[in-house]
Structures are given as structure tokens and as C-alpha cells.
Coordinates of C-alpha atoms in Angstrom, one line a residue:
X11 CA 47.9 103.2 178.5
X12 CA 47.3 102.3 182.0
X13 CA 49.5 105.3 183.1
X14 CA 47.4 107.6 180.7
X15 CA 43.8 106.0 182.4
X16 CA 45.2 107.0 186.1
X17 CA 46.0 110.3 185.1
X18 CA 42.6 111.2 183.6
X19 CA 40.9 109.2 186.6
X20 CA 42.8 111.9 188.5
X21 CA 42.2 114.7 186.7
X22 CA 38.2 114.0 186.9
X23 CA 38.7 113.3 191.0
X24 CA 40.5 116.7 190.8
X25 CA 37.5 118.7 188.9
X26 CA 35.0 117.3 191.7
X27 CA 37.5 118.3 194.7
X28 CA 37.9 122.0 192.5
X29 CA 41.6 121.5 192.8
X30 CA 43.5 123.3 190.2
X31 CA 46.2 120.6 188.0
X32 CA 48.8 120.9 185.7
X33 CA 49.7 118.3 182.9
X34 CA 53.5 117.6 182.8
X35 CA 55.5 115.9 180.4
X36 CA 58.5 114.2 178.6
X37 CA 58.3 115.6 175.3
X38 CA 62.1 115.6 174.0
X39 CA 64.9 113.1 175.3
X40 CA 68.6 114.0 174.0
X41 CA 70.7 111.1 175.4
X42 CA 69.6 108.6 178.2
X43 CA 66.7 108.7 180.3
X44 CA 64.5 106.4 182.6
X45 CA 61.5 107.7 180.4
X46 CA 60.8 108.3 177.1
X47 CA 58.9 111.0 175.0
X48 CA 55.1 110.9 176.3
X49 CA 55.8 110.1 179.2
X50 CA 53.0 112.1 181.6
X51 CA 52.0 112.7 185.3
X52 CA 49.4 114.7 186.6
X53 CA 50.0 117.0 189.5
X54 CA 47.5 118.8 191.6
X55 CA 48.0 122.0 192.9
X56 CA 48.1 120.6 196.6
X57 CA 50.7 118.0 195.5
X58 CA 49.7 115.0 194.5
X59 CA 51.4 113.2 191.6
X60 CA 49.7 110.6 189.2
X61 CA 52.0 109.1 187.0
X62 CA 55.8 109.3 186.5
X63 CA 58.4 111.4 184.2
X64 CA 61.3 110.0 185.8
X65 CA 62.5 107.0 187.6
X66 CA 61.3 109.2 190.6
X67 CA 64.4 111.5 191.2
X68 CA 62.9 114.2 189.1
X69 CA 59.2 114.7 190.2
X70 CA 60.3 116.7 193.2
X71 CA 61.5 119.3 191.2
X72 CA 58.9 119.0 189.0
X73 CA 56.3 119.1 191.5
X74 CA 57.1 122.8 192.3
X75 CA 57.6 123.8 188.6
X76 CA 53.7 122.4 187.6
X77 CA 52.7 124.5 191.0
X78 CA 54.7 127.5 189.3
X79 CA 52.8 126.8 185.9
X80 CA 49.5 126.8 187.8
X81 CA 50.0 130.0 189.7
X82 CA 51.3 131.7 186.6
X83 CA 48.5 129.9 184.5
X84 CA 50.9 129.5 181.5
X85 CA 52.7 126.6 179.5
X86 CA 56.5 126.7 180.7
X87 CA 59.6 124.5 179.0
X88 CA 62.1 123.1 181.6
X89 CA 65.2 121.3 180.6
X90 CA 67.3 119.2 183.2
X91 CA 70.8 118.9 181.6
X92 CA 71.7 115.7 183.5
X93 CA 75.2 115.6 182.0
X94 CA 75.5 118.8 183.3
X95 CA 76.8 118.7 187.1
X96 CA 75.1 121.8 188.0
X97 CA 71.8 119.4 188.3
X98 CA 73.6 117.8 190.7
X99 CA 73.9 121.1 192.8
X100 CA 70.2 121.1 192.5
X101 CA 69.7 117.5 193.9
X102 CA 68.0 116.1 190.9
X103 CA 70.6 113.4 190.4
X104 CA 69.1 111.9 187.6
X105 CA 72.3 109.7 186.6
X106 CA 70.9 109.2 182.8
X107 CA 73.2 111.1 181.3
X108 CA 71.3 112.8 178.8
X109 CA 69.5 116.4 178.4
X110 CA 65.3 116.1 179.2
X111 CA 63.2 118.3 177.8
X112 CA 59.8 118.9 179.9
X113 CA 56.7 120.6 179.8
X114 CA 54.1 122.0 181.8
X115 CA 50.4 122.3 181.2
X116 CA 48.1 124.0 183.5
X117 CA 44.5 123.0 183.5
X118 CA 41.5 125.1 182.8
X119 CA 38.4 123.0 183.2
X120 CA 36.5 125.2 181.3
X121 CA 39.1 125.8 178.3
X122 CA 37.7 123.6 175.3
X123 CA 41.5 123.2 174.3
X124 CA 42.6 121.6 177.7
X125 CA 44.6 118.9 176.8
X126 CA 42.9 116.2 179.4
X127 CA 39.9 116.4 176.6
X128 CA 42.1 115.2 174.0
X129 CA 43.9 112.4 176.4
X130 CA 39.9 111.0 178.0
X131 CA 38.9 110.5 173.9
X132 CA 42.2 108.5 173.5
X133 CA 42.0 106.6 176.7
X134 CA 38.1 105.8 176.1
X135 CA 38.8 104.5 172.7
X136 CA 40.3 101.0 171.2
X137 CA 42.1 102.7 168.5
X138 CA 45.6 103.5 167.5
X139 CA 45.9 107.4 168.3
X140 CA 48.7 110.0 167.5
X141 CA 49.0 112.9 170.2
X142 CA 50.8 116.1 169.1
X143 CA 52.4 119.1 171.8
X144 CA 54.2 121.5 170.7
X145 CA 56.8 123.5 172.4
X146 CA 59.8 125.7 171.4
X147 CA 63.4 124.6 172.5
X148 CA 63.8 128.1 173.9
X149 CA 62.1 127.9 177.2
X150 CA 62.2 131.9 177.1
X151 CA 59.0 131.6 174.4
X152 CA 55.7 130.7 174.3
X153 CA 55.0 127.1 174.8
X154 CA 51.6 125.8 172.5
X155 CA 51.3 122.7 174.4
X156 CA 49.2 119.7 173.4
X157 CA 47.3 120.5 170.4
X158 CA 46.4 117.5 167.9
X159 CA 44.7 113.8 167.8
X160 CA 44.6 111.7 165.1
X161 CA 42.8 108.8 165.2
X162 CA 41.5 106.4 161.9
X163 CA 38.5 108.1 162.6
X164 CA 39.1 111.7 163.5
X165 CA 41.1 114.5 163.6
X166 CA 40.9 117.1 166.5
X167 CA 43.4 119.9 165.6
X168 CA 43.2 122.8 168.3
X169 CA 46.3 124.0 166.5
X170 CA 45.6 125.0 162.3
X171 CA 48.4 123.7 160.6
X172 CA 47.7 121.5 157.9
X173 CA 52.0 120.3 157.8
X174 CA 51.3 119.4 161.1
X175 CA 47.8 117.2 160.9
X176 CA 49.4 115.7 158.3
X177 CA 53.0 114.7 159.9
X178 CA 50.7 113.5 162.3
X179 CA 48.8 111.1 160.2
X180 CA 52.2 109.7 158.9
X181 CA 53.4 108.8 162.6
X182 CA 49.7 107.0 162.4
X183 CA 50.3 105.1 159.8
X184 CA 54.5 104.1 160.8
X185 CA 53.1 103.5 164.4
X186 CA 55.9 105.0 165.3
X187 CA 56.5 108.3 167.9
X188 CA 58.6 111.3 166.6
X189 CA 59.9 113.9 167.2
X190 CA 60.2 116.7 164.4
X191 CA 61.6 120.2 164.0
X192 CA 59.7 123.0 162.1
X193 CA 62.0 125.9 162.4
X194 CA 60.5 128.2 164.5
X195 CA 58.8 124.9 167.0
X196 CA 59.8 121.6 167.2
X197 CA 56.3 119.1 168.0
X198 CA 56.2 115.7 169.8
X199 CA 54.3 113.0 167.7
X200 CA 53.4 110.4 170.1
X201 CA 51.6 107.0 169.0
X202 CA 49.4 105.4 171.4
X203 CA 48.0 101.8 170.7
X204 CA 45.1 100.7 172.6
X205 CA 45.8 98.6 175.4
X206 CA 46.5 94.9 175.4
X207 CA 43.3 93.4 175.5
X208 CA 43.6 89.8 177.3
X209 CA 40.9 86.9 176.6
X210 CA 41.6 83.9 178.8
X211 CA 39.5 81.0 177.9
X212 CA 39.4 79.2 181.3
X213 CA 38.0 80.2 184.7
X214 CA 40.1 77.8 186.7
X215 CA 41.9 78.9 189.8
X216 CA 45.2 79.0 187.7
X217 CA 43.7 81.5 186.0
X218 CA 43.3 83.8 188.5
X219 CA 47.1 84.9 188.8
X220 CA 47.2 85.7 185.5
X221 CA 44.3 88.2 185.3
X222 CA 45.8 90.0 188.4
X223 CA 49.2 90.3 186.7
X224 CA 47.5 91.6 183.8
X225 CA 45.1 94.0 186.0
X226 CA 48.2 95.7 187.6
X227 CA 49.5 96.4 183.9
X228 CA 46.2 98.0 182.7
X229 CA 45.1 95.6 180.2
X230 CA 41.7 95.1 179.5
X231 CA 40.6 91.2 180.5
X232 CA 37.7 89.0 179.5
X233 CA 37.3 85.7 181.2
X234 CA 35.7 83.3 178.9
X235 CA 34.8 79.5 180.2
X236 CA 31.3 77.4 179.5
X237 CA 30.7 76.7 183.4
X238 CA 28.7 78.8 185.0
X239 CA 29.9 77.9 188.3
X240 CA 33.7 79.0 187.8
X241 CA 32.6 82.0 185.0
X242 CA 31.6 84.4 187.6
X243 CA 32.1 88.0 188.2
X244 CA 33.0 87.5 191.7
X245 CA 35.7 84.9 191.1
X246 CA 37.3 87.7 188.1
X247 CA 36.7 90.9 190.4
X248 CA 39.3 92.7 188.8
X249 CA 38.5 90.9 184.8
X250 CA 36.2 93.5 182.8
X251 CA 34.2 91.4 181.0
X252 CA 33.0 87.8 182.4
X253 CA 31.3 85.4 179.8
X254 CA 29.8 81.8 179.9
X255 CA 29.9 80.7 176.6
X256 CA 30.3 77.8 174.0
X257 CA 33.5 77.9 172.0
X258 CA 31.5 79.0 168.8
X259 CA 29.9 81.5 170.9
X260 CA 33.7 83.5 171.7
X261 CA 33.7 85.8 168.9
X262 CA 30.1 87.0 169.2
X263 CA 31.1 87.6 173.2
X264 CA 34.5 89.2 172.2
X265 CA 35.7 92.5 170.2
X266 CA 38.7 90.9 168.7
X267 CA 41.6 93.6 167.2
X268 CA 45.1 93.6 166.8
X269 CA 45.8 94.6 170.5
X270 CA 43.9 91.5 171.3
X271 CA 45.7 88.1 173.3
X272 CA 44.3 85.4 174.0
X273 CA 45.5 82.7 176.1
X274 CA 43.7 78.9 175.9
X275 CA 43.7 77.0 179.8
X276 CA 40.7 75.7 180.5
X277 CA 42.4 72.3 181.0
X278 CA 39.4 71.0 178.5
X279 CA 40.8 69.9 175.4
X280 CA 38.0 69.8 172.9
X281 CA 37.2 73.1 174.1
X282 CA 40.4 74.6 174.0
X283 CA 40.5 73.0 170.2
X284 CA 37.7 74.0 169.2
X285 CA 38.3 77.8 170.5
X286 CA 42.2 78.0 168.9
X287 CA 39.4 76.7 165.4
X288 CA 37.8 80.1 166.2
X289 CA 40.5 82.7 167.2
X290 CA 43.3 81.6 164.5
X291 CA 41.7 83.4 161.4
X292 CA 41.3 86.6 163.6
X293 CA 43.2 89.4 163.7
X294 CA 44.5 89.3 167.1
X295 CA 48.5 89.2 167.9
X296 CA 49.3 85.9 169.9
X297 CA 47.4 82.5 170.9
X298 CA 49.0 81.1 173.9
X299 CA 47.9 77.4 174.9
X300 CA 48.5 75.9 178.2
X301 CA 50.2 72.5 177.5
X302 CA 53.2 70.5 176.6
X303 CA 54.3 70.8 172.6
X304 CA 52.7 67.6 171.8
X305 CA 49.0 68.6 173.1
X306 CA 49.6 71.6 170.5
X307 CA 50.7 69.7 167.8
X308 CA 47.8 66.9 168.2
X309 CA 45.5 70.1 168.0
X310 CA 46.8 71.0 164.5
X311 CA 46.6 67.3 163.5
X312 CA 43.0 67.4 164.2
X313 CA 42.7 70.6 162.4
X314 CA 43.7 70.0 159.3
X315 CA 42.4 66.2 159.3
X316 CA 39.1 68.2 159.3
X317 CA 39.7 70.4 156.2
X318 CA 40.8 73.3 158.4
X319 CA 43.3 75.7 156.4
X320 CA 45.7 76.8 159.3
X321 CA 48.1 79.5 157.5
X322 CA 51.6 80.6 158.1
X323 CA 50.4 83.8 159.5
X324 CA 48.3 81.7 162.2
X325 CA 51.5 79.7 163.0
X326 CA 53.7 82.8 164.0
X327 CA 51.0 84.1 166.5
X328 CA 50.4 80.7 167.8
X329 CA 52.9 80.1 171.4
X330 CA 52.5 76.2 172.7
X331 CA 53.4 75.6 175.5
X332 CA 53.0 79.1 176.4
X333 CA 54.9 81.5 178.3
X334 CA 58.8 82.1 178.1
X335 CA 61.5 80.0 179.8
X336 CA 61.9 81.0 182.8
X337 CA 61.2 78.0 185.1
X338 CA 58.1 78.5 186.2
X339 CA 56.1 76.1 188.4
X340 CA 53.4 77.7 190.1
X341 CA 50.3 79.3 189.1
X342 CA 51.9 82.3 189.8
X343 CA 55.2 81.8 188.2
X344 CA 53.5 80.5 185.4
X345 CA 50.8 84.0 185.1
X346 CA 54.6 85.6 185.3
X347 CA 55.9 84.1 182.2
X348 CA 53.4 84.2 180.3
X349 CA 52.7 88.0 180.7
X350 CA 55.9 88.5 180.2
X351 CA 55.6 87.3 176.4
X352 CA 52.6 88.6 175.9
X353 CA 54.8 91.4 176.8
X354 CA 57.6 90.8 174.7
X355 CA 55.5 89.6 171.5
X356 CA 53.5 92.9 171.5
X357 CA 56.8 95.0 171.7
X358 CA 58.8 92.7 169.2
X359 CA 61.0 91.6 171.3
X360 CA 62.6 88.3 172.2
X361 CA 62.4 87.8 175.7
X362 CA 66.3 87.6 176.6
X363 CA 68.5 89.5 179.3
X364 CA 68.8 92.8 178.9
X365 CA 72.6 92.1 179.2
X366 CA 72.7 90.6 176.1
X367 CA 70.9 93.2 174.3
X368 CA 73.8 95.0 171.6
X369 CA 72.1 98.6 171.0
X370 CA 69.8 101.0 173.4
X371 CA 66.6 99.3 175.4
X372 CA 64.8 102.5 174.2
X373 CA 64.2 103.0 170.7
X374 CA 65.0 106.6 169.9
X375 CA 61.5 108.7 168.3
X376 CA 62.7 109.6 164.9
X377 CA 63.8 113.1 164.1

């Protein structure tokens, strides 16, 4: 999400400078490559590049294909066959040893179908979203481009085809991207969560690391403490959201969802109790809390010597002490490893090398 944010706070710095753009992306991977399917950068028509479709060996060459698109004003198909050493010749080099399929979008500020609108409603919005392109595997025909978002809420189809809408809805509801064939076009379902929203309750210095970590990803962050004095906006310059509040205050100050993690250091144990009371029967994905194992376990003592219900579902989101195990000391190494599975928990993953992973890092969109 935070690579989709850039590009449209690009694409609006572009409109006010009058510069003409050109949307590319990923939108079919056959083999290995550094990026996946969605993957999008923004490229003005002086040269500047926002966002990535490559592990930077391919944007050159890109570069001068979106200037192409611009100047011709049309959608074009390229496809880098990096198995192929002919690509080599070229000086792409990708060394991912599959076949990339990418497209180019030109941008007309005034068109209402210009893809950026679709992209600004899905970036401005805490939902799970489904963005559809079309293009045809022959790069010698027409190219539709972006054309569809579905969101719980809405559809916005600049494209009439109910088979697709509908395909569309079922990525949705799988939350998972895909790629599907229809004969004459093959279209590029791609599912977009909101991002990561990060609710640390503590305004301590430790805290500060972490909320810079998380800034650099593009999560959202909301700083949460009952002192006024450490709760400040100018302490949490980069945090969006700053609250003094009570722990029975949190949910009033805070739009909890499923993209939501919260993380409990405020190095005050009744409050940090009586905030895990609050969060735990909401719908958010992990509870982290600062601490050895035995702090933790004391917590749910009290808990349920109180009457409180805590269910399984409460237990598997719950991470004490918090972070993976990595070593980490510092208030930096510490904001490290617990980002990191934050990271991994939102993802489904376990943490480990990637050495000792037995099938592909990327999961392939379904066909």
C-alpha cells in the first residue's frame, strides 16, 4: 500500500507541474521475478520514477517504453523474456529467469477512465479492494488497461462485463490475486488490503523506533498513552494519529479492523492490563505485549480471576513477549523484531530463514 500512496502522491504533484505520466505495471509473471503481479511505478514524461517493477534492472528500459506510451498516447504490452539471452543483448539483465509481462498506461487528466482515479479511491479507503487491467498476451493488439474496482461497498466497472465484475468479486472474497484467461484477453485480479494500521499503547522513548520503522513501511500509526506530557504530536512527528487517553477510552479513540496491530509498552502494568481487557474481543490481527512470559501470563491470571472470558481466538493473536527471536537489545533492535512479526503474522508466515523455506517465497496468483 505504501508503494500505491507514493505513486498517487506523484501523480497529483505531476497534474500541478502539467507534466504528462504514464502508469506501468507487472500484470503477468511466467517464472521468477523480483516483483510480483501489481506491482506499479509511476513515470513522468521528464523521467522521474515512483515506485518499482523490478529489483531496479528493468526500469531503464521501461523508463523509455512509458515515454513511448505517452508520446503515442496509447496502452502498449511489453514482455522481457529473461530466460531468453537476447535480453541480455539489450542490458536488462534481469537474472530471474522467468518471462514478465508489462504494461503501459498513459495518463489523461481529464479522461474519467484514467486509472489513477480508481488507484486514489483504493488508497484513500480502509477496505479490502480488488483492481482489474486488462491486456491481451499479443502485444500487437489493443491493450484495455485498468478497468474495474471492487470494494465491499462498490463496484466501479469502466469496462461492461458482468463475467468479469463478478470474477472480480470472487478474488474479493478468496483475498487472493489472480490472474485469469478469457479467450480473446486475459485480466489481472489484484487484491489489495488496507494497510497495517499500528496502535502502540505507550509514548515512551522506546517507542519512538518502532513508529519510525513502521512509518518507512507505510502503515498507518496511532500513539495511544494517558500522559499528556509524553502523548504529543511533536514527540510522534511521523505517528498519524496522537491520543491521550484512559485505557477504556482506546476503542472510542481507535477504528479497530482486521488490518489493525496493536502493540502494549507503556511499561505501566495496570494499564497495559486493562488495555489487552479492551483490545482482545476486537477484531484486530495481533496483540503484542512488551514483557517477559510471566508478566503475560500474570495478566491472564487476573483476567479470568475477574470473570473475563478470554477465548482461543484471543490466544492465537496474542504474542508475549513480543517480537521474534532475533536477539534484540536495543530500542531499535527491539522496534526491528517486532515489525518484523507484525510482518510475518499479517502475511502468515513464520518468521524463519528464507533458506529453510521448501517451495517459492512468492505465492503464484492463481490461473
Amino acid at each position: 500500500m505504501k508503494e500505491l500512496n507514493d505513486i498517487v502522491a506523484a501523480y497529483d504533484r505531476a497534474v500541478l507541474q502539467k507534466k504528462q505520466t504514464a502508469l506501468v505495471s507487472v500484470v503477468k509473471v511466467d517464472g521468477s521475478s523480483y516483483r510480483r503481479p501489481g506491482a506499479r511505478m509511476l513515470v513522468t514524461e521528464d523521467g522521474e520514477i515512483t515506485g518499482a517493477i523490478s529489483g531496479g534492472c528493468l526500469e531503464g528500459d521501461a523508463l523509455r517504453k512509458a515515454q513511448l506510451a505517452m508520446f503515442e498516447k496509447r496502452n502498449k504490452l511489453e514482455i522481457y523474456d529473461t530466460t531468453d539471452d537476447e535480453d541480455n543483448k539489450l542490458g536488462i539483465q534481469l537474472g530471474c529467469n522467468g518471462i514478465v509481462y508489462i504494461l503501459f498506461e498513459p495518463l489523461q487528466i481529464h479522461d474519467p477512465h484514467n486509472p489513477l482515479n480508481l488507484l486514489k479511491r483504493v488508497a484513500h479507503s480502509r477496505k479490502d479492494a480488488v483492481i482489474a487491467t486488462i491486456f491481451n498476451e499479443d502485444k500487437r493488439l489493443h491493450q484495455q488497461g485498468t478497468v474495474c474496482l471492487v470494494n465491499e461497498n462498490e463496484t466501479i466497472a469502466l469496462y461492461a462485463d458482468a463475467d468479469l465484475q463478478a470474477d472480480a468479486s470472487v478474488v474479493l472474497g478468496s483475498k487472493n490475486s489472480s490472474v485469469k484467461n478469457y479467450g480473446d484477453h486475459t485480466a489481472l485480479f489484484q487484491f489489495v488490503p488496507p494497510s497495517i494500521q499500528l496502535v502502540v499503547a505507550g509514548a515512551g522513548n522506546d517507542t519512538q523506533p518502532l513508529t519510525e520503522m513502521a512509518y518507512i513501511l507505510g502503515w498507518n500509526i496511532v500513539i495511544v498513552d494517558g500522559r499528556p506530557a509524553h502523548a504529543t504530536q511533536q514527540r510522534f512527528p511521523k505517528a498519524g494519529k496522537v491520543c491521550v487517553a484512559k485505557p477504556q477510552e482506546i476503542l472510542s479513540a481507535v477504528n479497530v479492523d482486521e488490518e489493525s496491530a496493536f502493540v502494549l509498552m507503556t511499561h505501566n502494568y495496570n494499564y497495559d492490563l486493562a488495555v489487552l481487557e479492551q483490545i482482545m474481543r476486537t477484531n484486530c490481527s495481533y496483540i503484542g505485549v512488551l514483557g517477559p512470559k510471566k508478566k503475560l501470563q500474570k495478566m491472564f491470571d487476573e483476567l479470568v480471576e475477574k470473570g473475563t472470558t478470554i477465548s482461543e481466538d484471543a490466544l492465537q493473536k496474542i504474542y508475549g513477549p513480543v517480537g521474534l527471536d532475533i536477539g534484540a537489545e536495543t530500542s531499535e533492535e527491539i522496534a526491528l523484531s517486532v515489525i518484523a512479526e507484525i510482518k510475518a503474522v499479517f502475511s502468515g508466515r513464520n518468521g524463519t530463514s528464507l533458506r529453510e523455506r521448501k517451495v517459492e517465497i512468492h505465492a503464484r496468483p492463481i490461473m
